[in-house]
XYZ file of C-alpha atoms in Angstrom:
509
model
C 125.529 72.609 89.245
C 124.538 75.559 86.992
C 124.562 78.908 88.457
C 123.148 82.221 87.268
C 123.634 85.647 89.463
C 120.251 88.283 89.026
C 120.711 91.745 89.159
C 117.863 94.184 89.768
C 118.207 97.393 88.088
C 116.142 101.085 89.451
C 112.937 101.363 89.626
C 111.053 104.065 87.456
C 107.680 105.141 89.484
C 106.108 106.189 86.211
C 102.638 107.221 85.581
C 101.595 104.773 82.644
C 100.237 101.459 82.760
C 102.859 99.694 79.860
C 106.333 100.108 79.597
C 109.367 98.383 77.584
C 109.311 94.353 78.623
C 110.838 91.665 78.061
C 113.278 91.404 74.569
C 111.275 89.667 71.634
C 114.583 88.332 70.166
C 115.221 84.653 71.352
C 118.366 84.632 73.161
C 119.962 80.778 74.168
C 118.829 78.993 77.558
C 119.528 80.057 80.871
C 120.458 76.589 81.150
C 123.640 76.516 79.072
C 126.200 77.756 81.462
C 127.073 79.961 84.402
C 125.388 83.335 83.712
C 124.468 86.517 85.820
C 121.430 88.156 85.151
C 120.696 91.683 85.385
C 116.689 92.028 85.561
C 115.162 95.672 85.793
C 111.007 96.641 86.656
C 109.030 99.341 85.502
C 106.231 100.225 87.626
C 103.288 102.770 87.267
C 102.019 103.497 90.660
C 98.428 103.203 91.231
C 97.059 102.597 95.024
C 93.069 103.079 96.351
C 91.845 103.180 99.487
C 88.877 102.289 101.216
C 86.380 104.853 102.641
C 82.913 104.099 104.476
C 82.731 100.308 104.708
C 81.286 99.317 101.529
C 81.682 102.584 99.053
C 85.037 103.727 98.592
C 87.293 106.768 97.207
C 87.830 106.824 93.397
C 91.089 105.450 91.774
C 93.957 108.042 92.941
C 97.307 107.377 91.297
C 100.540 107.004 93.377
C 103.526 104.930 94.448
C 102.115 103.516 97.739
C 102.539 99.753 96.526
C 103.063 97.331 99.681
C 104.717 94.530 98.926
C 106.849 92.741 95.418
C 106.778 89.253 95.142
C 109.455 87.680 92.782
C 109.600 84.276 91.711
C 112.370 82.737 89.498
C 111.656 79.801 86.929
C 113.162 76.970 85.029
C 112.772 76.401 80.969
C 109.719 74.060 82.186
C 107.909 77.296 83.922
C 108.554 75.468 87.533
C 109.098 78.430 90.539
C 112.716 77.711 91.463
C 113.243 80.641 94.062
C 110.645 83.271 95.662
C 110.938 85.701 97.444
C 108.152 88.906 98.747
C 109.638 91.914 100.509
C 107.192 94.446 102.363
C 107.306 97.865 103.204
C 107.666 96.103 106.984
C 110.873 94.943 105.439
C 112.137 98.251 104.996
C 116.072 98.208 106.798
C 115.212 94.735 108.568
C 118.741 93.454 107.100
C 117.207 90.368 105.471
C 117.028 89.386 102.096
C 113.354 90.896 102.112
C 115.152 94.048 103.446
C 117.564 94.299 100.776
C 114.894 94.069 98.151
C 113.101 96.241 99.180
C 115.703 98.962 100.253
C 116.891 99.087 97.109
C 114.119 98.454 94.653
C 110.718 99.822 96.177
C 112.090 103.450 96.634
C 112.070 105.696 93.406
C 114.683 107.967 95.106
C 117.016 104.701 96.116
C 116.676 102.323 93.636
C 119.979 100.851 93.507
C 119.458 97.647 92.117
C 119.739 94.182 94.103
C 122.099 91.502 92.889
C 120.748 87.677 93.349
C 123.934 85.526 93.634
C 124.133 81.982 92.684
C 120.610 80.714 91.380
C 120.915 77.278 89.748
C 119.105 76.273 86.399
C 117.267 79.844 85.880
C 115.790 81.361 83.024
C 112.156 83.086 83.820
C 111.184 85.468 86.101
C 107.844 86.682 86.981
C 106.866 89.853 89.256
C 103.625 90.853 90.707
C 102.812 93.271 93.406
C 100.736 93.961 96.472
C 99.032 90.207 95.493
C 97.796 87.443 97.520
C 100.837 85.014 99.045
C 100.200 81.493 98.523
C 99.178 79.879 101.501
C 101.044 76.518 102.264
C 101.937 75.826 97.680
C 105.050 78.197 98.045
C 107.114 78.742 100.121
C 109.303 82.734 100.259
C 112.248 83.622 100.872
C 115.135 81.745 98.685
C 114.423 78.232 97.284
C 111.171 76.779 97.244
C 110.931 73.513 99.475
C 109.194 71.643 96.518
C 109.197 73.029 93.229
C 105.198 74.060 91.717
C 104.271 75.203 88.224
C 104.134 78.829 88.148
C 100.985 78.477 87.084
C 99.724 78.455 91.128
C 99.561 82.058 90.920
C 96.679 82.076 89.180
C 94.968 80.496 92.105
C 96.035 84.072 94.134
C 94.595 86.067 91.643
C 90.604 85.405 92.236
C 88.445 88.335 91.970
C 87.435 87.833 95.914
C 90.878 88.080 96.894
C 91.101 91.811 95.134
C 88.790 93.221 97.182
C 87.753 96.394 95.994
C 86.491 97.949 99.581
C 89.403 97.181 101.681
C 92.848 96.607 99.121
C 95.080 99.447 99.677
C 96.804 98.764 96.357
C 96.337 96.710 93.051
C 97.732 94.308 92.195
C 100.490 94.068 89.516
C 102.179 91.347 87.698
C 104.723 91.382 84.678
C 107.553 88.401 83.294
C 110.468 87.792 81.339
C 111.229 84.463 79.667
C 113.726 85.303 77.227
C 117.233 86.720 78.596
C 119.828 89.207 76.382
C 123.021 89.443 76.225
C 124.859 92.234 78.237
C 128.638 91.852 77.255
C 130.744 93.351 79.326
C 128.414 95.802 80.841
C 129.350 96.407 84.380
C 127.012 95.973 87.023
C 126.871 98.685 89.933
C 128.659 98.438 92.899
C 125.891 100.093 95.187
C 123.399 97.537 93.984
C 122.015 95.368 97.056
C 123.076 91.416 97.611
C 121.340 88.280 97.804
C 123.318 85.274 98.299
C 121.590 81.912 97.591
C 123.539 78.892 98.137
C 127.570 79.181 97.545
C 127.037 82.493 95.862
C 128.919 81.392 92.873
C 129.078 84.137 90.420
C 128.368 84.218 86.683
C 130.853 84.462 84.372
C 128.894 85.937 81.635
C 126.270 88.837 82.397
C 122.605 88.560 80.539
C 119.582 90.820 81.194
C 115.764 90.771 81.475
C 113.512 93.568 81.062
C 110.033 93.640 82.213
C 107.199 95.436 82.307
C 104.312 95.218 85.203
C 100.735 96.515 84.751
C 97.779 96.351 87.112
C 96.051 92.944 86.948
C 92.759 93.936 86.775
C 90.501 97.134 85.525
C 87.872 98.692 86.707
C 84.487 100.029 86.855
C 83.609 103.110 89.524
C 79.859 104.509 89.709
C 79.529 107.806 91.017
C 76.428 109.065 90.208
C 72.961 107.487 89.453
C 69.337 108.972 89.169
C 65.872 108.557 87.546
C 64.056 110.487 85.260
C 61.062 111.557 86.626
C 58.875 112.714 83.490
C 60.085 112.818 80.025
C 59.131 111.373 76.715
C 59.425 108.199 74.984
C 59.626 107.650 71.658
C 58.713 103.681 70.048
C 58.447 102.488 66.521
C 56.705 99.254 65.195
C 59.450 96.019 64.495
C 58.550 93.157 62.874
C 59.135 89.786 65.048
C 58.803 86.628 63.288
C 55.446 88.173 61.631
C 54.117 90.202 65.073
C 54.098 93.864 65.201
C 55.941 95.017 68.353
C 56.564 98.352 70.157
C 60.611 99.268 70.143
C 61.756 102.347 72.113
C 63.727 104.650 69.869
C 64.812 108.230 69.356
C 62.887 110.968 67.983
C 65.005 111.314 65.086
C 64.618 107.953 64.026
C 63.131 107.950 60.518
C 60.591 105.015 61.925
C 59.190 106.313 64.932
C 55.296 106.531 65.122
C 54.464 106.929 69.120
C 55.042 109.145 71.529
C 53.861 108.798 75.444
C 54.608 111.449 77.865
C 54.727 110.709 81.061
C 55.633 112.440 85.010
C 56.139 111.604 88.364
C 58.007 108.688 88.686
C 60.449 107.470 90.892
C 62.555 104.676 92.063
C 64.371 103.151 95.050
C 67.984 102.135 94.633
C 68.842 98.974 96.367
C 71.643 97.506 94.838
C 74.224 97.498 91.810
C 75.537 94.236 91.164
C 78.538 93.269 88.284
C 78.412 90.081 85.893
C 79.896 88.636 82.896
C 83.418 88.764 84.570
C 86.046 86.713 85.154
C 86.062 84.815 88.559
C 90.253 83.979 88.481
C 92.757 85.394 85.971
C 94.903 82.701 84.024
C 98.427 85.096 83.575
C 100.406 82.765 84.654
C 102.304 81.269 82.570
C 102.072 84.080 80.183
C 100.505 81.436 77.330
C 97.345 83.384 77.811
C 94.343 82.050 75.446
C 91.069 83.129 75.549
C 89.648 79.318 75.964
C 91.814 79.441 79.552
C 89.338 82.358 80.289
C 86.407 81.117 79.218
C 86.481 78.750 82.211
C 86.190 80.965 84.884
C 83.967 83.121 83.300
C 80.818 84.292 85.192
C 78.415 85.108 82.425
C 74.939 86.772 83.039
C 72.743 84.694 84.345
C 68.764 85.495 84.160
C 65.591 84.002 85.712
C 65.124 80.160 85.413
C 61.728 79.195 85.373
C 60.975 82.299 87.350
C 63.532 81.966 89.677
C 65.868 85.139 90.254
C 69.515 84.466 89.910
C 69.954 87.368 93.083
C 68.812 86.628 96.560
C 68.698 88.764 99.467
C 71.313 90.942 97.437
C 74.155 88.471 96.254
C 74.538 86.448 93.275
C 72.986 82.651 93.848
C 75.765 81.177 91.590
C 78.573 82.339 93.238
C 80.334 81.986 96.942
C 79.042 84.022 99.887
C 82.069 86.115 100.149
C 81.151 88.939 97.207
C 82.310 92.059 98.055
C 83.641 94.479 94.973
C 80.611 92.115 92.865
C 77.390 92.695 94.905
C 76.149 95.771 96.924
C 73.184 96.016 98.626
C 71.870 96.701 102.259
C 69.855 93.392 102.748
C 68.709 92.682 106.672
C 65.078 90.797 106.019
C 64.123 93.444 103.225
C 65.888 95.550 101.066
C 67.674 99.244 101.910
C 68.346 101.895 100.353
C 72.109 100.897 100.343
C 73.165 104.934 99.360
C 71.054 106.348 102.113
C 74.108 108.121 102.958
C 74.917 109.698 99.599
C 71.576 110.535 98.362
C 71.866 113.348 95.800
C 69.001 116.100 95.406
C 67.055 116.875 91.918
C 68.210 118.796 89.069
C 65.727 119.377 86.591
C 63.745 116.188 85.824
C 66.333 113.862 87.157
C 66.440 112.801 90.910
C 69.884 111.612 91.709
C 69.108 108.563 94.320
C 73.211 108.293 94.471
C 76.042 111.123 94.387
C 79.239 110.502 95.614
C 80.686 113.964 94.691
C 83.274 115.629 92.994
C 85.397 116.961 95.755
C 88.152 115.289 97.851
C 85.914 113.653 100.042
C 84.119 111.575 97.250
C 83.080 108.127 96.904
C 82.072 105.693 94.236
C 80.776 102.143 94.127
C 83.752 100.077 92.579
C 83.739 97.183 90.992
C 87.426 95.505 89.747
C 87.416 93.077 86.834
C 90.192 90.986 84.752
C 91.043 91.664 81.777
C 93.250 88.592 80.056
C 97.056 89.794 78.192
C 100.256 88.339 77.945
C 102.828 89.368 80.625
C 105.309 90.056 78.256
C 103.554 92.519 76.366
C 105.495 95.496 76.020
C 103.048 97.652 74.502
C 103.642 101.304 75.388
C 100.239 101.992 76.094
C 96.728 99.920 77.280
C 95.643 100.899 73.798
C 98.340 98.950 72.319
C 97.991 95.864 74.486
C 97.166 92.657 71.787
C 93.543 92.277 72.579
C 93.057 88.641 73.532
C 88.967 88.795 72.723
C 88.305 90.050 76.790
C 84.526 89.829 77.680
C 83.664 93.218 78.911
C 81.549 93.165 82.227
C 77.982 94.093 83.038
C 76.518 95.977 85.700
C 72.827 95.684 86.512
C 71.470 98.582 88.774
C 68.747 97.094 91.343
C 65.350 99.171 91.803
C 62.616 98.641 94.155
C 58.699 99.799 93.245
C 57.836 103.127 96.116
C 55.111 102.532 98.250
C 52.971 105.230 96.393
C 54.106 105.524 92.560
C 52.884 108.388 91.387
C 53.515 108.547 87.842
C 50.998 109.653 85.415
C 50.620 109.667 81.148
C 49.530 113.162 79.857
C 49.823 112.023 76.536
C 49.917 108.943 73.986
C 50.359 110.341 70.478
C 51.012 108.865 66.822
C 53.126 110.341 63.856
C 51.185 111.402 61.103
C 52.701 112.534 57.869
C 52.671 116.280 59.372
C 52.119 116.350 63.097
C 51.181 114.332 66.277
C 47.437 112.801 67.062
C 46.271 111.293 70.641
C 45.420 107.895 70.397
C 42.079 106.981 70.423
C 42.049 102.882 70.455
C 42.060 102.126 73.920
C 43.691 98.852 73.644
C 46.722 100.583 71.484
C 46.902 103.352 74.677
C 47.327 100.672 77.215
C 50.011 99.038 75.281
C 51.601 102.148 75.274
C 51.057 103.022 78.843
C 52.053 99.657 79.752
C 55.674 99.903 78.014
C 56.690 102.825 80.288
C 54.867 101.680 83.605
C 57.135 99.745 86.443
C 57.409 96.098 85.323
C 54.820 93.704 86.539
C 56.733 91.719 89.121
C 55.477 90.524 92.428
C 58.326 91.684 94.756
C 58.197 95.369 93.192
C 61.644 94.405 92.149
C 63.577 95.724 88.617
C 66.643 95.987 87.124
C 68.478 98.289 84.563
C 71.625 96.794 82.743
C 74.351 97.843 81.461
C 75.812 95.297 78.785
C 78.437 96.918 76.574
C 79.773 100.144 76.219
C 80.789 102.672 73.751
C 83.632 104.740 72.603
C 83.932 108.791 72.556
C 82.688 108.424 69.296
C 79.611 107.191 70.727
C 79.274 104.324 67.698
C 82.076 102.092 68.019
C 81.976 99.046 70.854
C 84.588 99.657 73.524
C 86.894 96.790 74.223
C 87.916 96.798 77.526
C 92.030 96.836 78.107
C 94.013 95.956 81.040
C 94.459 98.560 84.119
C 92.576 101.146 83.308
C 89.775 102.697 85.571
C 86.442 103.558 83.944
C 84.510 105.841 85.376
C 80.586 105.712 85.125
C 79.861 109.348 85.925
C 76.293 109.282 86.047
C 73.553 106.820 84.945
C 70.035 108.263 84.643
C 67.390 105.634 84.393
C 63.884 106.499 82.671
C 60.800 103.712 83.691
C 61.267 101.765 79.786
C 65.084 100.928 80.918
C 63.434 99.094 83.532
C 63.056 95.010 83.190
C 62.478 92.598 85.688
C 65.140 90.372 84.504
C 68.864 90.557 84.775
C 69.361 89.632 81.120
C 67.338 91.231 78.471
C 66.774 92.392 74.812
C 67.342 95.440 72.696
C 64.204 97.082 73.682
C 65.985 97.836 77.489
C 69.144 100.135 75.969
C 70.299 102.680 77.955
C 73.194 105.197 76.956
C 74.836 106.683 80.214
C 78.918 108.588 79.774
C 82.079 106.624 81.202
C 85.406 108.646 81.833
C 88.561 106.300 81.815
C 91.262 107.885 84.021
C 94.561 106.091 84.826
C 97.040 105.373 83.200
C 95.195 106.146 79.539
C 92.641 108.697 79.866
C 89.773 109.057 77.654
C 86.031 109.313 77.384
C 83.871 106.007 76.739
C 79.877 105.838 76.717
C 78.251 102.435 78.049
C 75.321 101.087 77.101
C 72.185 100.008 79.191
C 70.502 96.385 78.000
């Protein structure tokens, strides 16, 4: 019987998402001979916590991780050995204890030594995730060995829950081991014994990286426009002259309508297009494996909305950090609570702040990579074609809309003229009025996003937080579908804070 001894190194609490990982140079099996294995973690601390039942504080970076779940893996990716220590753990004298004693504490990271494994040569990490429940078994050697491919079954976007996790989740891995030589291994380093204990007598190591699992999306701050402009052109479809919105300085714009008073309830914000389970595991990520549990935007069938008394028909009951709404035989205003005031022409229906005591509306996502990416940075990470979520922000019709048109206007070669054709000055009219929909029920999307540069498509990476800071909706963003065309864009800003920080702009469809 083959036996391999595992030796944790420190711990370094850093603030970045990416760090070295596992060697690229192929080293021979863990299978050929007795070999002890020294295996050291980088971690960047991120932690939220939850704040008035559905919204919650924004992402606050720290070390306050709960719990690290190991699990150790033959050349056919089966889990061997697991093991999850807890901050409960903490000096219990178990083999829980002595992980975490010595790996979870930045100051006292001494290392843990993992004596006498048999037939090892992977080893995954993840943190403050989901346990399986009944699959495997913690603590030393599984009682029946399962693909480590089961973890993917803990990783389903209702089991992050983005109102009540203290943490997020991380997960790294190693599958290719290194040479160490003679390197000596520290005394002061923890023990696990499993089975005889019989030591290695040649030391290897594996380096690893862990990153959050997920990224996500906070909303802070949303409002309406409550008079403005707004600018269309004529665009040819299939042969039909239609009105476009556009910008003033667009060389093709020939209308203008201005327009005051209106106003909006918010009832709900809502996230699709996002992955419902996240395939890392093994860490033979393709984007076909994601495809499979993606939940892509759905829109009205045959009239049909695809939301329902504020949740998503096509998926489970159970959709907190996806769907939020105040539904009780009606729709709420769900941000009663945090109702902003008017600045200028914009009525913020939602502000969470900017002090300590803010909130946001959060909404985690996956985002597919390999777990032995070392990249140094989220920028860096091999982008592995990730569908980038949308948000749709829910609006209900007031009682008493007020909002008037004090002017429809075309482009001449040299200045503006009303429009006289009555027909043409409904049309107009009717592109900025609420959409026609019998519940008094519409929607503004956000599909994509953009870059600081404001032109170039952002592609969404792997634990990083983006930050909507404040989404102003004017009536022609408005649609009474969930899944629209061109004609509904919306630009609002997005701050990404973290572990990379930048600005990003998304995009309203």
């Amino acid at each position: 019987m083959k036996k391999f001894t595992f030796i944790f190194a420190g711990l370094a609490l850093l603030a970045s998402a990416a760090f070295t990982s596992c060697e690229k140079t192929p080293a021979p099996s863990a299978d050929e001979g007795t070999k002890s294995i020294a295996l050291s973690i980088n971690f960047g601390g991120v932690a939220t916590k939850a704040v008035d039942e559905d919204l919650e504080a924004g992402f606050v970076a720290g070390d306050n991780y709960t719990s690290l779940q190991i699990y150790f893996t033959d050349d056919a990716g089966n889990i061997k050995y697991a093991y999850n220590a807890t901050e409960n753990n903490a000096n219990d004298g178990t083999a829980a204890g002595e992980i975490w004693d010595n790996l979870a504490s930045a100051a006292n990271s001494k290392g843990v030594k993992f004596i006498g494994l048999d037939a090892v040569s992977g080893v995954y990490v993840t943190a403050n995730a989901p346990l399986s429940s009944g699959i495997i078994t913690y603590g030393g050697a599984v009682s029946k060995p399962v693909a480590v491919s089961a973890i993917n079954e803990l990783l389903k976007i209702e089991n992050i829950d983005a109102t009540e996790a203290n943490a997020m989740p991380y997960a790294g891995a190693c599958i290719q081991l290194q040479p160490l030589g003679s390197t000596q291994i520290s005394a002061d380093a923890g023990e696990v014994v499993v089975g005889d204990g019989a030591d290695g007598a040649e030391y290897w190591k594996a380096e690893l990286s862990i990153r959050p699992v997920v990224s996500r999306f906070e909303v802070s701050k949303v409002g309406v426009k409550t008079s403005g402009t707004t600018y269309f052109k004529e665009v040819d479809n299939e042969g039909v002259k239609v009105l476009e919105p556009c910008d003033d300085t667009d060389p093709n714009v020939k209308y203008k309508v201005e327009w005051n008073g209106f106003d909006a309830d918010l009832i709900g914000i809502y996230m699709s297009n996002f992955y419902k389970s996240s395939p890392l595991f093994p860490n033979k990520t393709e984007i076909k494996d994601w495809t499979a549990v993606l939940f892509a935007t759905p829109g009205f069938a045959e009239g049909v909305s695809p939301i329902a008394e504020g949740k998503w028909t096509g998926l489970s009951d159970d959709q907190k950090g996806i769907s939020y709404a105040d539904y009780n035989n009606g729709y709420q205003d769900f941000t009663t609570a945090h109702a902003g005031t008017t600045s200028g022409t914009t009525n913020y229906l939602f502000d969470g702040g900017s002090d300590a005591s803010a909130v946001v509306v959060p909404f985690n996502f996956f985002v597919p990579y390999s777990l032995t990416d070392r990249s140094a940075t989220a920028d860096d990470v091999a982008n592995l074609g990730a569908a980038c979520p949308a948000l749709h922000f829910q609006f209900k019709k007031p009682e008493n809309p007020t909002i008037n048109y004090t002017s429809v206007q075309y482009k001449t070669s040299d200045n503006w003229q009303a429009v006289a054709d009555n027909n043409l000055k409904q049309q107009l009219q009717n592109a900025v009025a609420w959409p026609n929909s019998t519940d008094g029920i519409a929607y503004a999307n956000v599909t994509k996003f953009l870059n600081q540069d404001k032109l170039t498509e952002l592609t969404v990476k792997p634990g990083l937080i983006y930050k909507v800071q404040e989404v102003v909706v004017e009536p022609v963003n408005l649609s009474v579908s969930t899944k629209d065309t061109d004609q509904f864009n919306v630009y609002v800003v997005v701050k990404v804070v973290g572990f990379d920080e930048r600005n990003v702009y998304p995009v309203f469809d």
